mmCIF file of C-alpha atoms in Angstrom:
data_model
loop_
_atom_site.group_PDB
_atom_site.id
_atom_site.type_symbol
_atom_site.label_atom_id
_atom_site.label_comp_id
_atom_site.label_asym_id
_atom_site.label_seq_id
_atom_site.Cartn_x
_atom_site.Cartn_y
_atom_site.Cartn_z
ATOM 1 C CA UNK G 7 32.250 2.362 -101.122
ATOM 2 C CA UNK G 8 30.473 -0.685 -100.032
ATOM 3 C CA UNK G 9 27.536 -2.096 -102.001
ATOM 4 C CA UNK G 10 26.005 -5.340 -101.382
ATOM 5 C CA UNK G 11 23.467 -6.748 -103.756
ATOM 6 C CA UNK G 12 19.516 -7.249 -102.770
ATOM 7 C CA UNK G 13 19.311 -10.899 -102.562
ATOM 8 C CA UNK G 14 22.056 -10.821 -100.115
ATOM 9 C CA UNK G 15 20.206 -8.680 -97.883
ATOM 10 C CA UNK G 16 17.058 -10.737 -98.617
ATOM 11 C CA UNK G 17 18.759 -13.886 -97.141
ATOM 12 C CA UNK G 18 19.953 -12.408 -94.217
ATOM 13 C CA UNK G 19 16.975 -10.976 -92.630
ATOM 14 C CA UNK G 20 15.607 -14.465 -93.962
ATOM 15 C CA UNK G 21 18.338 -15.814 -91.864
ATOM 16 C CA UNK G 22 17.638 -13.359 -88.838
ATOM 17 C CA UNK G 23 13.544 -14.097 -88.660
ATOM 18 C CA UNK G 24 14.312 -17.479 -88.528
ATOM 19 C CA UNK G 25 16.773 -17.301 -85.798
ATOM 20 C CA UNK G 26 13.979 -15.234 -83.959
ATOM 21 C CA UNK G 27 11.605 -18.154 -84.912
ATOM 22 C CA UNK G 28 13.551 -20.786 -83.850
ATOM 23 C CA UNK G 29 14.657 -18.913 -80.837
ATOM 24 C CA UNK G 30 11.249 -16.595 -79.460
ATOM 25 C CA UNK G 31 10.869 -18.465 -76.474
ATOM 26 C CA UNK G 32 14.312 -17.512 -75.317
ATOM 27 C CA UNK G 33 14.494 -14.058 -76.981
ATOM 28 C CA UNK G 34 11.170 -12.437 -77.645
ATOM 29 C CA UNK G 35 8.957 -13.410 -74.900
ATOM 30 C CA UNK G 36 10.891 -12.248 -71.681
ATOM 31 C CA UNK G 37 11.770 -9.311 -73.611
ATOM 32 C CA UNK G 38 8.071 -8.606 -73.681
ATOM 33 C CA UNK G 39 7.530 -9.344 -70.397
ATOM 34 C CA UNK G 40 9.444 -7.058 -69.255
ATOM 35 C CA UNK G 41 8.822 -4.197 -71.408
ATOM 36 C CA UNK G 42 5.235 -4.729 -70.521
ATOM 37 C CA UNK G 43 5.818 -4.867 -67.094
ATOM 38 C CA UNK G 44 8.661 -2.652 -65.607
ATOM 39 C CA UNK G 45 7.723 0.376 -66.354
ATOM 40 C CA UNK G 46 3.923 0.211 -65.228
ATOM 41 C CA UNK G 47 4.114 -0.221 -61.652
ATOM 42 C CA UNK G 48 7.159 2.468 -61.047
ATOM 43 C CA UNK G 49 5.592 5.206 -63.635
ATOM 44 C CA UNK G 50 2.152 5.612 -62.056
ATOM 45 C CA UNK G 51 3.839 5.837 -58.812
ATOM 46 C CA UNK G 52 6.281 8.820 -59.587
ATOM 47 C CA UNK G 53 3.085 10.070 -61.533
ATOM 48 C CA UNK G 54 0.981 10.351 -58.356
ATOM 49 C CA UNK G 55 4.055 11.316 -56.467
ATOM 50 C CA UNK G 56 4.299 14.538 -58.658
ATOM 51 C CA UNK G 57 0.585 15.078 -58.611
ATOM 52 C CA UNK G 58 1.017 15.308 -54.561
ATOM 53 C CA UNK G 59 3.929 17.662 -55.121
ATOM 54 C CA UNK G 60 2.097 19.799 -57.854
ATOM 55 C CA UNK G 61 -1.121 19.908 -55.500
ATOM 56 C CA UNK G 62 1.527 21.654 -52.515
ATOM 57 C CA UNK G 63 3.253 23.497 -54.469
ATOM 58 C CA UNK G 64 -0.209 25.047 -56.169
ATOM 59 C CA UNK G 65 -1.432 25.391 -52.265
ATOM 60 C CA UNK G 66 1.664 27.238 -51.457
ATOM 61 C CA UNK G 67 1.580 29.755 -54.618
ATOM 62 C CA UNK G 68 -2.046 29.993 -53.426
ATOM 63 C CA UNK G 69 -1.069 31.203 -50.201
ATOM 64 C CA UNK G 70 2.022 33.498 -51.046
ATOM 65 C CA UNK G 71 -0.672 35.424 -52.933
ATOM 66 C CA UNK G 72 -3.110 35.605 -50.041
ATOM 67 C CA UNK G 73 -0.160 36.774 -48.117
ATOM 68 C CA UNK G 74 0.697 39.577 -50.986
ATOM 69 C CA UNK G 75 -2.814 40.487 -51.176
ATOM 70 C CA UNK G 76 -2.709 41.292 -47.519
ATOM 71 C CA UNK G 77 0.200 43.148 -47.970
ATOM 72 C CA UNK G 78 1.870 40.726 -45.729
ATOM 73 C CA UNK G 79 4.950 40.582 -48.638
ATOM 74 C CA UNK G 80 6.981 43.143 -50.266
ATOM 75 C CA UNK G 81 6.568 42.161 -53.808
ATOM 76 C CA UNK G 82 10.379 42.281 -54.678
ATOM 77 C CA UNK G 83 10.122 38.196 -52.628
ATOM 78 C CA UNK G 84 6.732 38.087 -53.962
ATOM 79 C CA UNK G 85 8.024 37.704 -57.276
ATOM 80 C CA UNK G 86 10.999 35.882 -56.173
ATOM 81 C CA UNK G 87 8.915 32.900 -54.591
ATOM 82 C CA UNK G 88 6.373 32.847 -57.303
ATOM 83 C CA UNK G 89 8.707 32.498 -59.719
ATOM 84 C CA UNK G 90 10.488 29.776 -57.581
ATOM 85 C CA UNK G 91 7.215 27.865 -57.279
ATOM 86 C CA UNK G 92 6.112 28.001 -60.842
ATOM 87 C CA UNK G 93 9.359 26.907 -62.017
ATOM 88 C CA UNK G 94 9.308 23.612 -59.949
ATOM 89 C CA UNK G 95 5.546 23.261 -61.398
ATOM 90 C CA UNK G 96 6.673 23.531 -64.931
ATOM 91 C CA UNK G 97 9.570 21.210 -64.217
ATOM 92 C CA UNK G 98 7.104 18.600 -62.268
ATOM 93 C CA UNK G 99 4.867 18.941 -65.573
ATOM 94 C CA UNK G 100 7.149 18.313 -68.180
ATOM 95 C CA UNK G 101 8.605 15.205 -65.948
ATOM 96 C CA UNK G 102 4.973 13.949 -66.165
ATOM 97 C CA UNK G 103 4.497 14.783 -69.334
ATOM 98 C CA UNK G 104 7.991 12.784 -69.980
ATOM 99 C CA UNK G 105 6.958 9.971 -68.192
ATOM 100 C CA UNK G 106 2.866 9.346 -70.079
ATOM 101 C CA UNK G 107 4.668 9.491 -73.386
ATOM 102 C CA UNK G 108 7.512 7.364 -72.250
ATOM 103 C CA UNK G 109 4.276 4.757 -71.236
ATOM 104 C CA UNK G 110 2.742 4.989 -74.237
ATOM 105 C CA UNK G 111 5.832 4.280 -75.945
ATOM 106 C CA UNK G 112 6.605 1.427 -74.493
ATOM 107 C CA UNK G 113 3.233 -0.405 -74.895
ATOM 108 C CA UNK G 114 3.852 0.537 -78.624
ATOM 109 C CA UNK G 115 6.594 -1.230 -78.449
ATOM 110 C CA UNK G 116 5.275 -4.154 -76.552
ATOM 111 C CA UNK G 117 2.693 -4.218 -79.237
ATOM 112 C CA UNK G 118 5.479 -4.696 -81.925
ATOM 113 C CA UNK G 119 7.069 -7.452 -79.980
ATOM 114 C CA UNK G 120 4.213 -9.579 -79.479
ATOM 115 C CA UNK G 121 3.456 -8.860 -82.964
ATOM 116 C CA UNK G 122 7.009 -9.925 -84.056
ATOM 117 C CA UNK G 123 6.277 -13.275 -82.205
ATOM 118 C CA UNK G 124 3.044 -13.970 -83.494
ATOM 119 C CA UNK G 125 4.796 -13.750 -86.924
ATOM 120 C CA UNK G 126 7.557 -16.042 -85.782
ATOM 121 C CA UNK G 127 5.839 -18.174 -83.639
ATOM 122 C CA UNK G 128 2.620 -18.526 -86.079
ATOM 123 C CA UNK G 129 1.928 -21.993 -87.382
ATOM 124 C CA UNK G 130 1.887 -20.597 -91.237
ATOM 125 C CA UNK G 131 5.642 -19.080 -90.808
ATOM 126 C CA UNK G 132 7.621 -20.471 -93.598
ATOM 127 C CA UNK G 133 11.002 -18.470 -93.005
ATOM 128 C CA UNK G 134 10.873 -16.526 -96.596
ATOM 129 C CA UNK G 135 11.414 -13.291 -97.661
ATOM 130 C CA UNK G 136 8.889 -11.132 -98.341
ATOM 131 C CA UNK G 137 7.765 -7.081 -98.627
ATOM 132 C CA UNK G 138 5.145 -7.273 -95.984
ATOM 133 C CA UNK G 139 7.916 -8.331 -93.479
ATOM 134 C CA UNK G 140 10.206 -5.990 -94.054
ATOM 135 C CA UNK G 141 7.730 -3.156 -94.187
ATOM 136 C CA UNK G 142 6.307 -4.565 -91.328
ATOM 137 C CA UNK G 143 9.187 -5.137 -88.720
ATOM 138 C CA UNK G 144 12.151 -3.247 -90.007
ATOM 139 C CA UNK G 145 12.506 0.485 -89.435
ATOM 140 C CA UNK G 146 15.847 0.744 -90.839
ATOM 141 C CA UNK G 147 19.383 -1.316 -92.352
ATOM 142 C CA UNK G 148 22.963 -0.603 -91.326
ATOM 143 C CA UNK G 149 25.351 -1.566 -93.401
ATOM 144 C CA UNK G 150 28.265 -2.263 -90.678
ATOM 145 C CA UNK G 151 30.645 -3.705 -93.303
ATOM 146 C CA UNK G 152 30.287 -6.060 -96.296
ATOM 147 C CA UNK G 153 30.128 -8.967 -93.924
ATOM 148 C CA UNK G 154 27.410 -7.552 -91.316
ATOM 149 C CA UNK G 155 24.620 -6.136 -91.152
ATOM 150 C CA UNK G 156 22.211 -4.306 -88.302
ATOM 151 C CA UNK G 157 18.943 -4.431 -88.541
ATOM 152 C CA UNK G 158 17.290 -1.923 -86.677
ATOM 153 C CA UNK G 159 13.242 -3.494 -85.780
ATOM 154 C CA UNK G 160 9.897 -1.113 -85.039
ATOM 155 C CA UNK G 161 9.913 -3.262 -81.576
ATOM 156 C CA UNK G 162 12.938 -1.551 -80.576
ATOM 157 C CA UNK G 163 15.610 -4.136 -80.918
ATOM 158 C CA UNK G 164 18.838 -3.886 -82.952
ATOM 159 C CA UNK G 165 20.176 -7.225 -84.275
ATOM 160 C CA UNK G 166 23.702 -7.833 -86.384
ATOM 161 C CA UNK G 167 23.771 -10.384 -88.701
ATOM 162 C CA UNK G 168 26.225 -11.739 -90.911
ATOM 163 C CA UNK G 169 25.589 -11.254 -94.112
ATOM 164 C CA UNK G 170 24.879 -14.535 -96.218
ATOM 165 C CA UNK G 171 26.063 -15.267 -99.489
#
């Protein structure tokens, strides 16, 4: 079984914020630059592409039941193409549904990284240990071995670190 004491653990997220201090520039910002940017641009466009495709497909289930109503169908492929059509609309909703949750997510986790390099990059950052940070950046610790550790960040980003003794 493999324990490690507190203090160890301490030190080497101590260690690990200030590699990320030292380091931001290279690490954290184009990170967030691209988290905050990629997604934007491509998301709304495959949302307004579905909402085209949801508006045809509701104008053709509109007319397959004028064409019923008429008695233009038999309702055996009535039935058939309805259920065809509202199948690709439920599909075409939960993809957009998908994709606006997928947005928000990432600005949530833009918002953590920019917070994570306001911390690091702040002119009061003294490197130490404390309970806000961890409480306030780390979601969770893996214990890889009793040499290195993962620390899993809110921002999204998983970082090994040796551990220090």
């Amino acid at each position: 079984m493999l324990f490690l004491r507190d203090g160890e653990i301490k030190a080497t997220l101590t260690t690990m914020m200030n590699k990320l201090a030292f380091s931001h520039k290279l690490i954290l910002e184009p990170l967030f630059k691209s988290v905050s940017q990629i997604d934007e641009e491509s998301d709304r466009e495959r949302m307004d592409a579905i909402d085209k495709l949801m508006e045809q497909l509701l104008e053709e289930r509109n007319t397959l039941i004028a064409l019923m109503s008429k008695g233009f169908l038999e309702p055996a492929l009535f039935n058939q193409e309805r259920n065809v059509l509202d199948s690709e609309i439920k599909n075409l909703t939960t993809e957009k549904t998908n994709l606006v949750t997928n947005s928000a997510s990432g600005v949530l986790r833009a918002n953590e990284i920019k917070d994570l390099i306001n911390y690091v990059s702040a002119d009061n950052f003294n490197g130490d240990y404390t309970e806000e940070l961890f409480e306030e950046f780390v979601v969770n610790i893996i214990v890889n071995s009793r040499d290195e550790l993962t620390f899993n960040l809110k921002c999204g980003l998983s970082l090994k670190e040796k551990v220090m003794r």
